[in-house]
């Protein structure tokens, strides 16, 4: 449990300080900022969970490219953004979508806009922006595990299906997809367990005064609360709650998987 270190008086043993643990738990339940950050976190995490099949679909389509050099180029081109830091991603976004960026300059020179527009400002489309940048940065890297799983599928299954007259789409639907379902379920379970931990870096670099209410997620709020304001006990309590919720969701999702598929993942 947490005691308030700010109430410590020199010469007085630390165990005689006031017990503050439950008070901090009550504070986070009543804090409007925590509730707003929690809502944004669930929205971003929910969108990510809904789009969980995209890396698997991308891997299947990539596997269908028959030209080896083209397939390697596409895989390399989509994997490299994962190794770019979010600071550089924001720099790229700023060069393209800022007031003096590529898009604004193109529109002004074409006479469509009278003046440049900073499309990174405002919170109306921030969820779609974060979704787009997240997909661009991570879809190639997330597909690697599916590509590895596809390489382990017995090729005789495809040959037998071809002999039976199955087309390319039928082979994908009846052989590739069922073979990737176990891998997909494991990754989906991990996504559900980490629903409250959707990262901080991308939201920190894209945050500004106009979109802070829409982009503030729980990790970013804890960072600002602990590092920016020095509220270490309160940020610690939020981290504890996140851990409890994550473990609970992990076992709940595992139980649902066992109930539906008859197999336990963990």
Tab-separated table of C-alpha atoms in Angstrom, residues 1-225:
chain	number	residue	atom	x	y	z
A	1	UNK	CA	0.000	0.000	0.000
A	2	UNK	CA	1.061	3.573	-0.598
A	3	UNK	CA	1.866	6.133	2.047
A	4	UNK	CA	2.180	9.817	1.290
A	5	UNK	CA	5.902	10.609	1.182
A	6	UNK	CA	5.048	14.294	0.967
A	7	UNK	CA	3.745	14.179	4.554
A	8	UNK	CA	7.058	12.874	5.894
A	9	UNK	CA	8.513	14.922	8.757
A	10	UNK	CA	12.238	14.612	9.544
A	11	UNK	CA	12.778	12.629	12.697
A	12	UNK	CA	9.412	10.854	12.468
A	13	UNK	CA	9.445	7.205	11.329
A	14	UNK	CA	7.898	6.721	7.912
A	15	UNK	CA	5.449	4.129	9.283
A	16	UNK	CA	3.773	6.855	11.348
A	17	UNK	CA	2.749	8.800	8.227
A	18	UNK	CA	-0.880	8.832	7.176
A	19	UNK	CA	-2.158	5.904	5.151
A	20	UNK	CA	-3.135	7.341	1.756
A	21	UNK	CA	-3.606	4.296	-0.463
A	22	UNK	CA	-7.401	4.124	-0.532
A	23	UNK	CA	-7.647	7.891	-0.870
A	24	UNK	CA	-5.682	7.752	-4.106
A	25	UNK	CA	-7.954	5.034	-5.449
A	26	UNK	CA	-10.950	7.236	-4.659
A	27	UNK	CA	-9.279	10.205	-6.337
A	28	UNK	CA	-8.794	8.443	-9.677
A	29	UNK	CA	-12.440	7.331	-9.657
A	30	UNK	CA	-13.587	10.944	-9.290
A	31	UNK	CA	-11.011	12.632	-11.530
A	32	UNK	CA	-12.633	13.816	-14.756
A	33	UNK	CA	-9.246	13.812	-16.513
A	34	UNK	CA	-8.738	10.134	-15.700
A	35	UNK	CA	-12.205	9.290	-17.000
A	36	UNK	CA	-11.579	11.211	-20.241
A	37	UNK	CA	-8.173	9.553	-20.691
A	38	UNK	CA	-9.752	6.168	-20.013
A	39	UNK	CA	-12.443	6.833	-22.629
A	40	UNK	CA	-9.841	7.780	-25.241
A	41	UNK	CA	-7.785	4.720	-24.326
A	42	UNK	CA	-10.738	2.402	-24.836
A	43	UNK	CA	-11.559	4.063	-28.162
A	44	UNK	CA	-8.017	3.739	-29.528
A	45	UNK	CA	-7.670	0.194	-28.176
A	46	UNK	CA	-11.093	-0.787	-29.536
A	47	UNK	CA	-10.158	0.456	-32.998
A	48	UNK	CA	-6.904	-1.489	-32.799
A	49	UNK	CA	-8.716	-4.690	-31.792
A	50	UNK	CA	-11.244	-4.293	-34.611
A	51	UNK	CA	-8.370	-3.908	-37.080
A	52	UNK	CA	-6.433	-6.885	-35.689
A	53	UNK	CA	-7.180	-9.029	-38.808
A	54	UNK	CA	-5.511	-6.492	-41.142
A	55	UNK	CA	-1.934	-7.794	-40.654
A	56	UNK	CA	-3.166	-11.338	-41.333
A	57	UNK	CA	-4.972	-10.211	-44.497
A	58	UNK	CA	-1.891	-8.276	-45.595
A	59	UNK	CA	0.325	-11.332	-45.032
A	60	UNK	CA	-2.025	-13.555	-47.048
A	61	UNK	CA	-2.134	-11.092	-49.944
A	62	UNK	CA	1.631	-10.642	-49.779
A	63	UNK	CA	2.087	-14.398	-49.967
A	64	UNK	CA	0.002	-14.468	-53.147
A	65	UNK	CA	2.500	-12.256	-54.983
A	66	UNK	CA	4.277	-14.718	-57.254
A	67	UNK	CA	7.220	-12.507	-58.161
A	68	UNK	CA	9.914	-12.971	-55.516
A	69	UNK	CA	11.651	-9.578	-55.959
A	70	UNK	CA	8.337	-7.721	-55.883
A	71	UNK	CA	7.241	-9.588	-52.758
A	72	UNK	CA	10.522	-8.834	-50.997
A	73	UNK	CA	10.329	-5.165	-51.988
A	74	UNK	CA	6.775	-4.792	-50.651
A	75	UNK	CA	7.639	-6.596	-47.426
A	76	UNK	CA	10.761	-4.488	-46.879
A	77	UNK	CA	8.976	-1.244	-47.756
A	78	UNK	CA	6.161	-1.955	-45.263
A	79	UNK	CA	8.436	-3.230	-42.492
A	80	UNK	CA	10.983	-0.389	-42.432
A	81	UNK	CA	8.583	2.227	-40.918
A	82	UNK	CA	8.497	0.153	-37.723
A	83	UNK	CA	12.123	1.114	-37.080
A	84	UNK	CA	11.425	4.842	-37.447
A	85	UNK	CA	10.872	6.640	-34.157
A	86	UNK	CA	7.623	8.480	-33.584
A	87	UNK	CA	9.556	11.748	-33.475
A	88	UNK	CA	10.654	11.213	-37.068
A	89	UNK	CA	7.128	10.125	-37.995
A	90	UNK	CA	5.821	13.425	-36.668
A	91	UNK	CA	8.542	15.265	-38.597
A	92	UNK	CA	7.362	13.542	-41.774
A	93	UNK	CA	3.735	14.375	-40.949
A	94	UNK	CA	4.698	17.995	-40.282
A	95	UNK	CA	6.470	18.296	-43.622
A	96	UNK	CA	3.399	16.953	-45.418
A	97	UNK	CA	0.396	18.308	-43.499
A	98	UNK	CA	1.545	21.512	-41.771
A	99	UNK	CA	0.593	25.022	-42.872
A	100	UNK	CA	3.667	25.253	-45.107
A	101	UNK	CA	3.749	21.547	-45.883
A	102	UNK	CA	3.464	19.711	-49.168
A	103	UNK	CA	-0.330	19.355	-49.217
A	104	UNK	CA	-1.031	22.993	-48.297
A	105	UNK	CA	1.513	24.302	-50.785
A	106	UNK	CA	0.013	22.128	-53.519
A	107	UNK	CA	-3.514	23.290	-52.774
A	108	UNK	CA	-2.552	26.979	-52.567
A	109	UNK	CA	-0.581	26.850	-55.804
A	110	UNK	CA	-3.492	25.093	-57.519
A	111	UNK	CA	-5.859	27.852	-56.356
A	112	UNK	CA	-8.062	25.472	-54.360
A	113	UNK	CA	-7.141	27.011	-50.985
A	114	UNK	CA	-6.538	30.680	-50.325
A	115	UNK	CA	-4.023	29.948	-47.571
A	116	UNK	CA	-2.297	26.984	-46.025
A	117	UNK	CA	-4.081	24.822	-43.462
A	118	UNK	CA	-2.399	22.941	-40.647
A	119	UNK	CA	-4.170	19.595	-40.761
A	120	UNK	CA	-2.371	18.376	-37.661
A	121	UNK	CA	-4.310	20.825	-35.511
A	122	UNK	CA	-7.785	20.122	-34.192
A	123	UNK	CA	-9.265	17.096	-32.484
A	124	UNK	CA	-12.132	16.225	-34.827
A	125	UNK	CA	-10.243	13.583	-36.818
A	126	UNK	CA	-7.447	12.731	-34.407
A	127	UNK	CA	-8.636	9.112	-34.019
A	128	UNK	CA	-8.441	8.533	-37.771
A	129	UNK	CA	-5.042	10.243	-37.918
A	130	UNK	CA	-3.599	8.023	-35.193
A	131	UNK	CA	-5.132	4.986	-36.876
A	132	UNK	CA	-3.602	5.854	-40.243
A	133	UNK	CA	-0.135	6.537	-38.859
A	134	UNK	CA	-0.266	3.433	-36.688
A	135	UNK	CA	-1.171	1.236	-39.651
A	136	UNK	CA	1.513	2.769	-41.832
A	137	UNK	CA	4.129	2.212	-39.149
A	138	UNK	CA	3.159	-1.207	-37.862
A	139	UNK	CA	1.231	-3.306	-40.385
A	140	UNK	CA	4.326	-4.679	-42.113
A	141	UNK	CA	6.006	-5.591	-38.833
A	142	UNK	CA	2.834	-7.161	-37.441
A	143	UNK	CA	2.490	-9.309	-40.558
A	144	UNK	CA	5.879	-10.981	-40.075
A	145	UNK	CA	4.550	-13.561	-37.624
A	146	UNK	CA	1.753	-14.455	-40.045
A	147	UNK	CA	4.245	-14.767	-42.897
A	148	UNK	CA	6.256	-17.167	-40.760
A	149	UNK	CA	3.098	-19.158	-40.003
A	150	UNK	CA	2.216	-19.312	-43.717
A	151	UNK	CA	5.669	-20.680	-44.530
A	152	UNK	CA	4.958	-23.577	-42.154
A	153	UNK	CA	1.798	-24.702	-43.944
A	154	UNK	CA	2.186	-28.019	-45.756
A	155	UNK	CA	2.449	-27.247	-49.481
A	156	UNK	CA	0.862	-30.585	-50.324
A	157	UNK	CA	-2.450	-29.149	-49.133
A	158	UNK	CA	-2.280	-26.467	-51.831
A	159	UNK	CA	-1.258	-29.010	-54.446
A	160	UNK	CA	-4.135	-31.315	-53.546
A	161	UNK	CA	-6.572	-28.396	-53.608
A	162	UNK	CA	-5.282	-27.351	-57.034
A	163	UNK	CA	-5.773	-30.879	-58.353
A	164	UNK	CA	-9.329	-30.808	-57.021
A	165	UNK	CA	-9.971	-27.637	-59.018
A	166	UNK	CA	-9.787	-25.073	-56.221
A	167	UNK	CA	-8.983	-21.547	-57.347
A	168	UNK	CA	-6.612	-19.113	-55.668
A	169	UNK	CA	-9.295	-17.554	-53.456
A	170	UNK	CA	-10.630	-20.969	-52.446
A	171	UNK	CA	-7.150	-22.100	-51.447
A	172	UNK	CA	-6.684	-18.952	-49.394
A	173	UNK	CA	-10.048	-19.286	-47.656
A	174	UNK	CA	-9.984	-23.034	-46.990
A	175	UNK	CA	-6.288	-23.628	-46.299
A	176	UNK	CA	-4.396	-20.443	-45.429
A	177	UNK	CA	-6.977	-18.748	-43.225
A	178	UNK	CA	-7.795	-21.821	-41.052
A	179	UNK	CA	-4.061	-22.434	-40.590
A	180	UNK	CA	-3.568	-18.863	-39.317
A	181	UNK	CA	-6.510	-18.835	-36.897
A	182	UNK	CA	-4.502	-20.165	-33.890
A	183	UNK	CA	-1.862	-17.456	-34.388
A	184	UNK	CA	-4.573	-14.838	-34.793
A	185	UNK	CA	-6.265	-15.920	-31.561
A	186	UNK	CA	-3.016	-15.623	-29.591
A	187	UNK	CA	-2.333	-12.124	-30.922
A	188	UNK	CA	-5.952	-11.109	-30.332
A	189	UNK	CA	-5.671	-12.320	-26.740
A	190	UNK	CA	-2.556	-10.220	-26.256
A	191	UNK	CA	-4.311	-7.172	-27.721
A	192	UNK	CA	-7.254	-7.598	-25.365
A	193	UNK	CA	-4.960	-8.024	-22.356
A	194	UNK	CA	-3.105	-4.804	-23.285
A	195	UNK	CA	-6.243	-2.784	-23.918
A	196	UNK	CA	-5.180	-0.159	-21.360
A	197	UNK	CA	-1.567	-0.029	-22.550
A	198	UNK	CA	-1.678	1.323	-26.083
A	199	UNK	CA	1.581	3.248	-25.826
A	200	UNK	CA	2.477	6.861	-25.249
A	201	UNK	CA	5.060	7.976	-27.811
A	202	UNK	CA	2.779	8.572	-30.783
A	203	UNK	CA	0.230	10.473	-28.724
A	204	UNK	CA	2.909	12.565	-27.038
A	205	UNK	CA	4.459	13.815	-30.281
A	206	UNK	CA	1.119	14.487	-32.020
A	207	UNK	CA	-0.484	16.217	-29.040
A	208	UNK	CA	-1.125	19.951	-29.206
A	209	UNK	CA	-3.380	22.479	-27.525
A	210	UNK	CA	-6.285	21.822	-29.905
A	211	UNK	CA	-6.460	18.028	-29.672
A	212	UNK	CA	-5.284	17.267	-26.138
A	213	UNK	CA	-8.774	16.311	-24.935
A	214	UNK	CA	-9.169	13.778	-27.764
A	215	UNK	CA	-5.656	12.337	-27.843
A	216	UNK	CA	-4.959	12.073	-24.118
A	217	UNK	CA	-4.695	8.343	-23.368
A	218	UNK	CA	-4.047	6.749	-20.006
A	219	UNK	CA	-0.309	6.169	-20.525
A	220	UNK	CA	0.217	9.766	-21.606
A	221	UNK	CA	-1.830	11.032	-18.680
A	222	UNK	CA	0.210	8.952	-16.218
A	223	UNK	CA	3.425	10.287	-17.757
A	224	UNK	CA	2.306	13.897	-17.409
A	225	UNK	CA	0.927	13.261	-13.934
